[in-house]
XYZ file of C-alpha atoms in Angstrom:
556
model
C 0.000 0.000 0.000
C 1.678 3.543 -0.819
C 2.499 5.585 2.436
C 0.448 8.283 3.614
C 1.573 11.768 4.299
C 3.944 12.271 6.699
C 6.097 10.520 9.053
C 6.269 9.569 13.101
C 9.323 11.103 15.481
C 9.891 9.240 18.322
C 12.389 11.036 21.464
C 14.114 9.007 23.782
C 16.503 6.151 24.413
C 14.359 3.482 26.528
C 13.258 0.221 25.915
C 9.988 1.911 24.531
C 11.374 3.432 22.319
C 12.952 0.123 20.562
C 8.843 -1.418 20.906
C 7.132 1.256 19.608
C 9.358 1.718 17.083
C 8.923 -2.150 16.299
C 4.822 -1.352 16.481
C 4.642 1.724 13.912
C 7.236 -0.275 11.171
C 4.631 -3.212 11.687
C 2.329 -0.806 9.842
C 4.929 0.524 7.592
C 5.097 3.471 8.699
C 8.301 5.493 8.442
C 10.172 6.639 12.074
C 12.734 9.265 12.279
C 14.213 8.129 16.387
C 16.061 11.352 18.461
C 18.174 9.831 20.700
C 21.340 10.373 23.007
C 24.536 8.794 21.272
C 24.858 6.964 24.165
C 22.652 4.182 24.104
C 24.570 2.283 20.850
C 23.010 -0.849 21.426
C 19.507 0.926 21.243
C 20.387 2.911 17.848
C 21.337 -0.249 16.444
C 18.227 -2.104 17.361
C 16.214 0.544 15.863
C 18.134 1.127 12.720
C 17.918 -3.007 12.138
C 13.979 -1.990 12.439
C 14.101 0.499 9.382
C 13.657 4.004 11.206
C 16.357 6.665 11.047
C 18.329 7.706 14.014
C 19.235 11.336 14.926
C 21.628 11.356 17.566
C 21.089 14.628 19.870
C 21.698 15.631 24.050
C 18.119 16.390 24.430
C 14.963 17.238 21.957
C 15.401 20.641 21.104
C 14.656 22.870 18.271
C 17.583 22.266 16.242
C 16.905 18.093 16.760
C 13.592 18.759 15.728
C 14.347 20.762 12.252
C 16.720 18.018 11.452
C 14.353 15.594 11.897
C 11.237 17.903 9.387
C 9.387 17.900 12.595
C 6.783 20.515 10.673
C 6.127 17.845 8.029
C 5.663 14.867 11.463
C 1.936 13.320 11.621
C 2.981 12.491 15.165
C 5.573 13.085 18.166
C 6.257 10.528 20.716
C 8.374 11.550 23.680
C 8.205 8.678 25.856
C 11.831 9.226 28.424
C 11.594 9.116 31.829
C 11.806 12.869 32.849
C 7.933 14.314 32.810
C 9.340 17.925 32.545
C 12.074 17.428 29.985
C 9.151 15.416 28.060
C 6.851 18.518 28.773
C 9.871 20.955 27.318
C 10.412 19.300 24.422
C 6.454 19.066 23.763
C 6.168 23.017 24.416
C 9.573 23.288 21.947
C 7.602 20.932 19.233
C 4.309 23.018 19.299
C 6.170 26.054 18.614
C 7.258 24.090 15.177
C 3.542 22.708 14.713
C 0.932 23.492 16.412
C -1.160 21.183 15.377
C 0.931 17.950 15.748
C -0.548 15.183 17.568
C 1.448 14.476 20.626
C 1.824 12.034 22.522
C 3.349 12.233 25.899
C 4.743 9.723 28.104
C 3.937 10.624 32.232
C 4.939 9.226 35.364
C 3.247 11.550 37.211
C -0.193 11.457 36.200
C -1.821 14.666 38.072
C 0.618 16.888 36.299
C -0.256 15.107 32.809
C -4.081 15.802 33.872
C -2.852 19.598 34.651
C -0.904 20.054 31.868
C -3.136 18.572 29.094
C -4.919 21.769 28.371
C -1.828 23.520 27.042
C -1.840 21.418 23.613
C -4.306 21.244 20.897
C -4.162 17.604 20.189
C -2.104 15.394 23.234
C -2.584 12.328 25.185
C -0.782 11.922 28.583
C -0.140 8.396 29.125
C 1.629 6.282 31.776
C 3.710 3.244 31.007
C 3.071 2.027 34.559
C -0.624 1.996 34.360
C -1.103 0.181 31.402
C 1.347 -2.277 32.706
C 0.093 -2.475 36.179
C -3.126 -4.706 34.970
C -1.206 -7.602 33.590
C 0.865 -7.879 36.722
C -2.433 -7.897 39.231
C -3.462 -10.727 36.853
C -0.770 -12.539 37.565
C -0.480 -12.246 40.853
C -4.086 -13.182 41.341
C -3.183 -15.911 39.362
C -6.264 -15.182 36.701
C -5.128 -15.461 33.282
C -6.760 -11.635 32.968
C -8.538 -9.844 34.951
C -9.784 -7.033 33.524
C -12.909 -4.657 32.845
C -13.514 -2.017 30.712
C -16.920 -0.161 29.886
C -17.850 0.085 26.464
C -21.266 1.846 24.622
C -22.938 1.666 28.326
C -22.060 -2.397 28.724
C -19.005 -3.540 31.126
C -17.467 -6.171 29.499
C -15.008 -8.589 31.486
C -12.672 -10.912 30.720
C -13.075 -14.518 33.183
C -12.898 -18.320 32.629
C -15.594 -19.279 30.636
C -17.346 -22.076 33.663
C -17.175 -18.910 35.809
C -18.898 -16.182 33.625
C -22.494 -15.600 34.422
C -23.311 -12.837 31.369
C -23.455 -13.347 27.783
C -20.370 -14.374 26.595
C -19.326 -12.071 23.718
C -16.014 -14.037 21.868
C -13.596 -16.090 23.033
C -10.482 -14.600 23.929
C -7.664 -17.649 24.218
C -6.786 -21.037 24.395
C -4.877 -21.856 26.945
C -4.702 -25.798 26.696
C -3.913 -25.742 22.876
C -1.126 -28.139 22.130
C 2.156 -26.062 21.974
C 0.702 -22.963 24.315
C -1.900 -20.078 24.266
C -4.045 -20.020 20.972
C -5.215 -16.263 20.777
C -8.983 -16.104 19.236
C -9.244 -19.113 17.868
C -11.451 -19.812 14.738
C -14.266 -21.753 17.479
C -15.221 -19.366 19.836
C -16.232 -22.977 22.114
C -12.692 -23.626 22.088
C -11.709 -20.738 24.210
C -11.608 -20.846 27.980
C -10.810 -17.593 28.683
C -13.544 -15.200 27.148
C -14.679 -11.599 27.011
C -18.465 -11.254 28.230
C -20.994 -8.708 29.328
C -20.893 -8.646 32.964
C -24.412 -9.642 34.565
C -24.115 -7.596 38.143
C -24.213 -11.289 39.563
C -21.281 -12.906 41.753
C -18.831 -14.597 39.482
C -16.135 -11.394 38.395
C -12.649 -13.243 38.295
C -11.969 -10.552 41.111
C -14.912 -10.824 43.305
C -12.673 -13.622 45.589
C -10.164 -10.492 46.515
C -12.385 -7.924 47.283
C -12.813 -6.586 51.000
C -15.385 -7.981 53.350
C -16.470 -7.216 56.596
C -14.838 -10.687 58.167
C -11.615 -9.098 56.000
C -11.220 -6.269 57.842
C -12.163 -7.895 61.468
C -9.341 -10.494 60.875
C -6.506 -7.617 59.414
C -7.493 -5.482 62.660
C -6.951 -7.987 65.252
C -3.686 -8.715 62.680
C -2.691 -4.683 63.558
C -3.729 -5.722 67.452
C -1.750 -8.806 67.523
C 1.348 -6.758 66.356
C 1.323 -3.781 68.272
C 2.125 -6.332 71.495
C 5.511 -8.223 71.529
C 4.958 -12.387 71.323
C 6.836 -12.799 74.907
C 4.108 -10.048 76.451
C 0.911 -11.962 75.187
C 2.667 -14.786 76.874
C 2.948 -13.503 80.247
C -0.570 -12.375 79.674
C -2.034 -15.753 79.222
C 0.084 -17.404 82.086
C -1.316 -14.605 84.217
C -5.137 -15.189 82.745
C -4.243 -18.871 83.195
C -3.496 -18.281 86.682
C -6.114 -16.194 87.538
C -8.447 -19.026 86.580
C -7.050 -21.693 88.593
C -7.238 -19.494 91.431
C -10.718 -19.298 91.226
C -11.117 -23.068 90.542
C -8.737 -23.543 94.327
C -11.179 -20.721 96.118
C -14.170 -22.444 94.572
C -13.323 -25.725 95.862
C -11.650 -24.889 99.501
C -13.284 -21.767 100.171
C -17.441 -23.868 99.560
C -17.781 -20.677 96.827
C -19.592 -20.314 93.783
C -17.787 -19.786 90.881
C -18.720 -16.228 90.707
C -18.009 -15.122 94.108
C -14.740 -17.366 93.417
C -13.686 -15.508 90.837
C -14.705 -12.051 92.595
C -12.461 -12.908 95.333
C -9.408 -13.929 92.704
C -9.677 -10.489 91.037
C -9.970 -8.545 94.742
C -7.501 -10.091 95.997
C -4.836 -10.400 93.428
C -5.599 -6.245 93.006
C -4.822 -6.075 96.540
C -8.252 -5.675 97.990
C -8.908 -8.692 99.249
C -9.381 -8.718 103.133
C -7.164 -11.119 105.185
C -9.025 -13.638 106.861
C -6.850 -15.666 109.422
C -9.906 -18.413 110.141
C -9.136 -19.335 106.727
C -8.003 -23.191 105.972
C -4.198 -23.815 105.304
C -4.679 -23.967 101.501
C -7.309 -20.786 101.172
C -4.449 -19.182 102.648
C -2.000 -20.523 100.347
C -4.101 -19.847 97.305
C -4.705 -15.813 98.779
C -1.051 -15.626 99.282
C -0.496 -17.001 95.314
C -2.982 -14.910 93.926
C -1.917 -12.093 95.827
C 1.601 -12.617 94.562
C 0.349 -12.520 91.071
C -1.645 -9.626 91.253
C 1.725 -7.443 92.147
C 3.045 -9.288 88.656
C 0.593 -7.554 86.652
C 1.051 -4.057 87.584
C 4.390 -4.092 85.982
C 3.886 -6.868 83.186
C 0.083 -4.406 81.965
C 2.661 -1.391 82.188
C 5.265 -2.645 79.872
C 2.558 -4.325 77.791
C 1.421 -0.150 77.550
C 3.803 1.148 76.570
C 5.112 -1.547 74.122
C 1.917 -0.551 72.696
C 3.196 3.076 72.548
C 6.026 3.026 71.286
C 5.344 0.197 68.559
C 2.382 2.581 67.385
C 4.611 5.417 67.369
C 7.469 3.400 65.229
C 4.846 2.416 63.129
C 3.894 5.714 62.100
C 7.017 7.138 62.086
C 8.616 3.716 59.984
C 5.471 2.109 58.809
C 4.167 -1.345 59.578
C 6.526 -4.431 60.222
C 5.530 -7.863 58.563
C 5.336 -9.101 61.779
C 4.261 -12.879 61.600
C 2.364 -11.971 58.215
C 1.497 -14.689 55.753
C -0.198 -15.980 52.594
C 0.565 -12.843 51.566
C 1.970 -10.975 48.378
C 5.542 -9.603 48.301
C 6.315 -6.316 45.684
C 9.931 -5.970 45.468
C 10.467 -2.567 43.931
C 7.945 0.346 44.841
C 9.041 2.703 42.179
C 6.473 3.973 39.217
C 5.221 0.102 38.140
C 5.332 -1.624 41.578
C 3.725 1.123 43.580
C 0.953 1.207 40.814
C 0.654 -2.861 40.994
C 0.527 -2.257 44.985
C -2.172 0.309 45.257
C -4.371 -1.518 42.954
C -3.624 -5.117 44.717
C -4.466 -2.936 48.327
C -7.792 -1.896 46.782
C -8.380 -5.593 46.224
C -7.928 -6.258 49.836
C -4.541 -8.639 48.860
C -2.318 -8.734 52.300
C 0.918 -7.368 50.972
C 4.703 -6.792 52.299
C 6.759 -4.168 50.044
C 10.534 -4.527 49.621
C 12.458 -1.017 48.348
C 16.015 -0.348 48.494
C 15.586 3.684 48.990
C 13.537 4.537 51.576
C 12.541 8.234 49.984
C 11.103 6.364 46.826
C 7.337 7.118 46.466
C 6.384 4.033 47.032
C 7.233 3.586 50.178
C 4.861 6.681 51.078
C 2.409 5.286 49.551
C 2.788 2.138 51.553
C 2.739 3.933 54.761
C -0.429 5.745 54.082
C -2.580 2.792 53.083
C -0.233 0.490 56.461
C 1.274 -1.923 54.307
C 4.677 -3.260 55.903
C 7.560 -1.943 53.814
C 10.940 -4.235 54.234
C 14.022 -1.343 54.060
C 16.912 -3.357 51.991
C 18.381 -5.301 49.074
C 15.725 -7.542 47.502
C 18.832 -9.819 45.820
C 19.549 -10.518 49.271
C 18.397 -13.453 51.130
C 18.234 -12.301 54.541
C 15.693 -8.836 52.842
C 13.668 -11.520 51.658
C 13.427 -13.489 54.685
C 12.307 -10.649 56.731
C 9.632 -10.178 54.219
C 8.385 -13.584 55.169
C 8.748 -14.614 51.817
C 9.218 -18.520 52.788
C 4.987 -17.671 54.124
C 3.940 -16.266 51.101
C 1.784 -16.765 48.115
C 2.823 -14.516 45.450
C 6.404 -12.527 44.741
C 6.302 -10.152 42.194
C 10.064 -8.336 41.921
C 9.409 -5.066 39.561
C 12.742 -2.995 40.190
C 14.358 -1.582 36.739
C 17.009 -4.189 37.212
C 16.423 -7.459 34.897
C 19.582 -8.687 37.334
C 18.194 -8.227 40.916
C 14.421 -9.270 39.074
C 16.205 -12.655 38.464
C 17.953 -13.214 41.685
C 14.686 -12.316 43.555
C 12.704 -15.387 41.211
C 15.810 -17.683 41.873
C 15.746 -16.778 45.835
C 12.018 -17.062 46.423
C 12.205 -20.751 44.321
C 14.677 -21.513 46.875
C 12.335 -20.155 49.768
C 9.371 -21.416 48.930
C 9.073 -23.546 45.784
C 5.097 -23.304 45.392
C 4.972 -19.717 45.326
C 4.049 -17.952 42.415
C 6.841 -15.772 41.145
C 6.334 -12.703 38.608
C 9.370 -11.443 37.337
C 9.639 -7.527 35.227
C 12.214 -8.500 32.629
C 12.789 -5.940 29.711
C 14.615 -8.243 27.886
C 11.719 -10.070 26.135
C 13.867 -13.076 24.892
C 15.348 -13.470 28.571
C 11.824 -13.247 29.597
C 11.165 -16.276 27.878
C 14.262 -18.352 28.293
C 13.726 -17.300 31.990
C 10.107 -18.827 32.379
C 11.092 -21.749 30.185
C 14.245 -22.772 31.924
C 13.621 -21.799 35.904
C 10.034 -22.211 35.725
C 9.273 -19.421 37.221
C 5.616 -18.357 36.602
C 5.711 -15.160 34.392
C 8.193 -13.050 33.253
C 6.653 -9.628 31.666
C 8.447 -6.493 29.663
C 6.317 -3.761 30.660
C 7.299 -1.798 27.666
C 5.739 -4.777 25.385
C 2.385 -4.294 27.533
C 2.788 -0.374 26.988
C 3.901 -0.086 23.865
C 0.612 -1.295 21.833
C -1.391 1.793 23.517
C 1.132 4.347 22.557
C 1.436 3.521 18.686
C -2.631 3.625 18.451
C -2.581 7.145 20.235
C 0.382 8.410 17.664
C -2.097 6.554 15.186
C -5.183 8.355 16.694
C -6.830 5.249 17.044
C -8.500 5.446 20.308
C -7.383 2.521 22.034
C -10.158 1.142 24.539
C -8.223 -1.227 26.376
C -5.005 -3.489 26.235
C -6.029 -7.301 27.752
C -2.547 -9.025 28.452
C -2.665 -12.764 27.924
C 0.398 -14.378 29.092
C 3.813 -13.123 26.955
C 1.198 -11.830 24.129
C -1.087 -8.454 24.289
C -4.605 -8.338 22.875
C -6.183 -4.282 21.998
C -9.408 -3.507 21.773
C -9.896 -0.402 19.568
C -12.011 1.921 18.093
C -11.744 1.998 14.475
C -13.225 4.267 11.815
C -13.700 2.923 8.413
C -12.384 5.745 5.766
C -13.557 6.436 2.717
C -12.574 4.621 -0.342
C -10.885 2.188 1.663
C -10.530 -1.228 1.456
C -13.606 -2.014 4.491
C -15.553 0.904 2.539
C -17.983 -1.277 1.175
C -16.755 -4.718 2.141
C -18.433 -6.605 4.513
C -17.428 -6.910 8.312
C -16.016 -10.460 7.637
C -13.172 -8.559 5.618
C -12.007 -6.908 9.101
C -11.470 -10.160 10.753
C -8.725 -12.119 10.733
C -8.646 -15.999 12.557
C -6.876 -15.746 15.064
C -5.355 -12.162 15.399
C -8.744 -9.638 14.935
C -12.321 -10.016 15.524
C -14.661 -7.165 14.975
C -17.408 -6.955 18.451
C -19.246 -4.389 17.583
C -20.788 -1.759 14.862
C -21.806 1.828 15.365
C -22.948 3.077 12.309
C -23.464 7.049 11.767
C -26.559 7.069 13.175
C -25.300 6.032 16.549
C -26.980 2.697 16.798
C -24.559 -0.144 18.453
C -24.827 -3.715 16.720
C -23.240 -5.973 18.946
C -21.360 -9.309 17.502
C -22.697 -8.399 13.856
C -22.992 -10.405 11.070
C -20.293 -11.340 8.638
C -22.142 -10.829 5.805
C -23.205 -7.187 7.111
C -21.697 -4.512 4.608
C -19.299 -1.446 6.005
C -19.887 1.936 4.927
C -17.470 5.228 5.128
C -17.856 6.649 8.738
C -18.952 3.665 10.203
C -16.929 2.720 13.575
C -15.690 -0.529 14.121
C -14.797 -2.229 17.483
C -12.379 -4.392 17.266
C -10.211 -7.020 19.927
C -6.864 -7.912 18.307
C -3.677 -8.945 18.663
C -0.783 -6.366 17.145
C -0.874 -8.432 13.886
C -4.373 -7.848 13.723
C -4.574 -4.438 14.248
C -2.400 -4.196 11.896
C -4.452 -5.998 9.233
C -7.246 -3.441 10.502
C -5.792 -0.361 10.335
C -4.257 -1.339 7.096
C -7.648 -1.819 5.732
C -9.188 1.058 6.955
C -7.212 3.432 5.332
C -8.046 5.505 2.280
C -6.649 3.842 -0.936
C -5.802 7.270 -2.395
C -2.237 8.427 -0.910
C -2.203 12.181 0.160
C 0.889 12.466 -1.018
C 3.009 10.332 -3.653
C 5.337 8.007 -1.501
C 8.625 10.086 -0.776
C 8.016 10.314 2.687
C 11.115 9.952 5.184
């Protein structure tokens, strides 16, 4: 198909950069990369994809001009400084104000701020369209996502736990030889995409918060603010207290009430001295009275143990304590304390690991009381006093592939049945790694990131990314132009077996046909929504374009 007008810039020198590049040259589109000279290895990969390579310090002006920035249909700038990325994006408006940007933002609130200032922009964060896939996986549900589409919530479960009309099937995941994305029968699939009923069966319903929940992690708060040696004492002292009572019940002729009356009195030291008594009511007054001076001092320290735990908790947040069946986060920078706070909101019990005790996600920890472990998660001993040998789930997301592999090797060692999910960036590592340790999943979150960011440079609005083990599946909304190739055709010529399946029509009257016919014919304007993988989307897109070329084909 002859290019259209215009060509995509892409700043920065991360892994990104290398997948998006990788996702717009799937569509043949041409990429002009600015880039530092010092990431060779990076230039290299991206030259061996096609696009050119402009090596400058930072995206300025000049970088810009060399790169026809005026002539761009779209700028990237996906590095991780939000106000260099914000610089450059006020520098590139300057040069066109009407190109579509397309922003990469850690910090969220400031993209939400700042996304008045440009015509045409989308603020997006690589962390929370990562952060999904990872709660899947620790969950241990295949997917578990939701999204809300034309007034219907659709959600991906296991098919013999879906209670609303299941719209297509999403995978395979017996097929011979792994996953089988879409496959041709939709029976085949036992992981589908449905319309959610309002009716218990949601693949996260099992880790949401319940009443019981929040009983049993209050007395777990309770429990920890007194030391193990102090709730000793105290029930050798309660212990105590009850035999006394059994002794005066039985030698003094009491009832058990006045028994126990007399125990408490007396071991307060205002019981009255009777010297009628027998030899062992005396002996028992004597005991009890002995224990009763015990408690003064052993309720005191159990005080201010109390204190001064509560105070180090505030002041250090909570300690794991005796914790279990938990989940471990090793890393709380952007992706892990994004995976945490959404894990916390599903009532998971969790234990965070960080090496720097200013990063933000250990504030974040403290706020919602979620023990944060202060050390080296390659190290055994950081590990241990995360109780990861009691866990469930470890999920190591530091921006190390190094320390992310030592953590999967270390918990194996721990505990072999726990599940382990490992951030790798290296996708073929990833793979070797899960292959050859067995460890559960091993996820790039650029890969899970970079399928959003090419259909916002694309102004395709993506609806939602739905990660399925290693591979990604989109679901987009898709116009059909005129004089393309859909313009005309009928919807069957938008699917593809096993990589794109068209859910839903709007046409230009509004009206929403959901799961349409094959045979039903596409007209110009017409919206298409459509659940692929990146091969299929870019069969789609391909499709939908206008036949006619803007311009003739010299395009950079």
């Amino acid at each position: 198909m002859p290019r259209r007008s215009g060509h995509f810039i892409v700043c920065g020198c991360e892994p990104l950069t290398v997948r998006l590049v990788e996702e717009l040259r799937r569509l043949d589109e041409d990429v002009i990369v600015i880039a530092p000279s010092r990431r060779d290895g990076m230039a290299r990969d991206v030259r061996a994809l096609g696009a050119a390579v402009i090596e400058s310090a930072r995206p300025d002006g000049e970088a810009f001009r060399r790169a026809r920035l005026p002539a761009a249909r779209a700028l990237a700038l996906v590095d991780q400084d939000d106000v260099g990325n914000i610089r450059a994006a006020l520098a590139a408006q300057e040069l066109n104000p009407h190109l579509r940007l397309v922003i990469r933002m850690f910090n969220s609130d400031l993209g939400d701020r700042l996304r008045g200032m440009f015509d045409d922009a989308a603020m997006l964060s690589e962390a929370a369209l990562a952060a999904p896939s990872f709660v899947a996986s620790a969950l241990g549900e295949l997917a578990a996502n939701h999204v809300v589409v034309a007034d219907r919530t659709l959600v991906v479960a296991v098919r013999d736990r879906t209670t609303g009309d299941i719209l297509c099937g999403l995978a395979d995941t017996t097929a011979p030889g792994g996953t089988r994305l879409l496959p041709d029968n939709p029976d085949d699939a036992d992981l589908v995409l449905a319309v959610a009923s309002g009716q218990p069966g949601h693949p996260l319903r099992a880790h949401t918060r319940s009443r019981a929940g929040v009983l049993l992690r209050a007395a777990r708060t309770a429990r920890a603010l007194v030391d193990r040696r102090l709730r000793i004492a105290f029930a050798v002292l309660v212990g105590l207290l009850a035999l006394g009572t059994g002794l005066y019940a039985v030698f003094g002729s009491f009832s058990v009430t006045d028994a126990g009356y007399a125990v408490v009195l007396t071991a307060a030291g205002s019981g009255d001295i009777t010297l009628e008594s027998t030899g062992w009511l005396k002996a028992v007054q004597i005991c009890t009275t002995v224990i009763g001076l015990t408690m003064v001092p052993v309720v005191t320290a159990a005080v201010v143990d109390a204190i001064v735990s509560s105070r180090l908790s505030r002041a250090l947040g909570p300690q794991p304590g005796r914790v279990t069946a938990h989940t471990v986060v090793c890393g709380l920078g952007d992706v892990g304390s994004t995976v945490m706070g959404q894990l916390h909101a599903l009532g998971v019990p969790l234990v965070g690991v960080e090496r720097d005790g200013s990063a933000a996600g250990t504030g974040l920890a403290r706020r919602l009381g979620i023990p944060v472990v202060l050390g080296d998660a390659s190290l055994t001993e950081t590990l241990r006093a995360a109780r990861v040998e009691h866990s469930r789930c470890v999920l190591s997301l530091t921006d190390d592939d190094e320390t992310n592999l030592v953590v999967g090797l270390s918990t194996r060692s721990l505990r072999s049945d726990a599940r382990v999910v490992l951030r790798l960036f290296d996708g073929e590592l990833a793979r070797l790694v899960e292959r050859r340790f067995d460890l559960a999943l091993s996820r790039s979150v650029s890969m899970l990131a970079a399928p959003a960011f090419a259909a916002a440079m694309l102004e395709r609005r993506l609806v939602a990314t739905i990660p399925v083990g290693h591979r990604v599946l989109v679901l987009a909304d898709v116009p059909v132009a005129p004089g393309s190739a859909l313009d005309g055709s009928p919807v069957s010529r938008a699917n593809l077996p096993g990589d794109a399946r068209v859910l839903a029509l709007t046409r230009t009257d509004g009206e929403v046909h959901w799961t349409p016919h094959p045979g039903v014919v596409l007209t110009a304007d017409d919206r298409l929504l459509v659940l692929a993988t990146r091969t299929g989307l870019s069969h789609v897109l391909l499709a939908r374009a206008p036949a006619v070329p803007l311009t003739s084909g010299n395009d950079p």
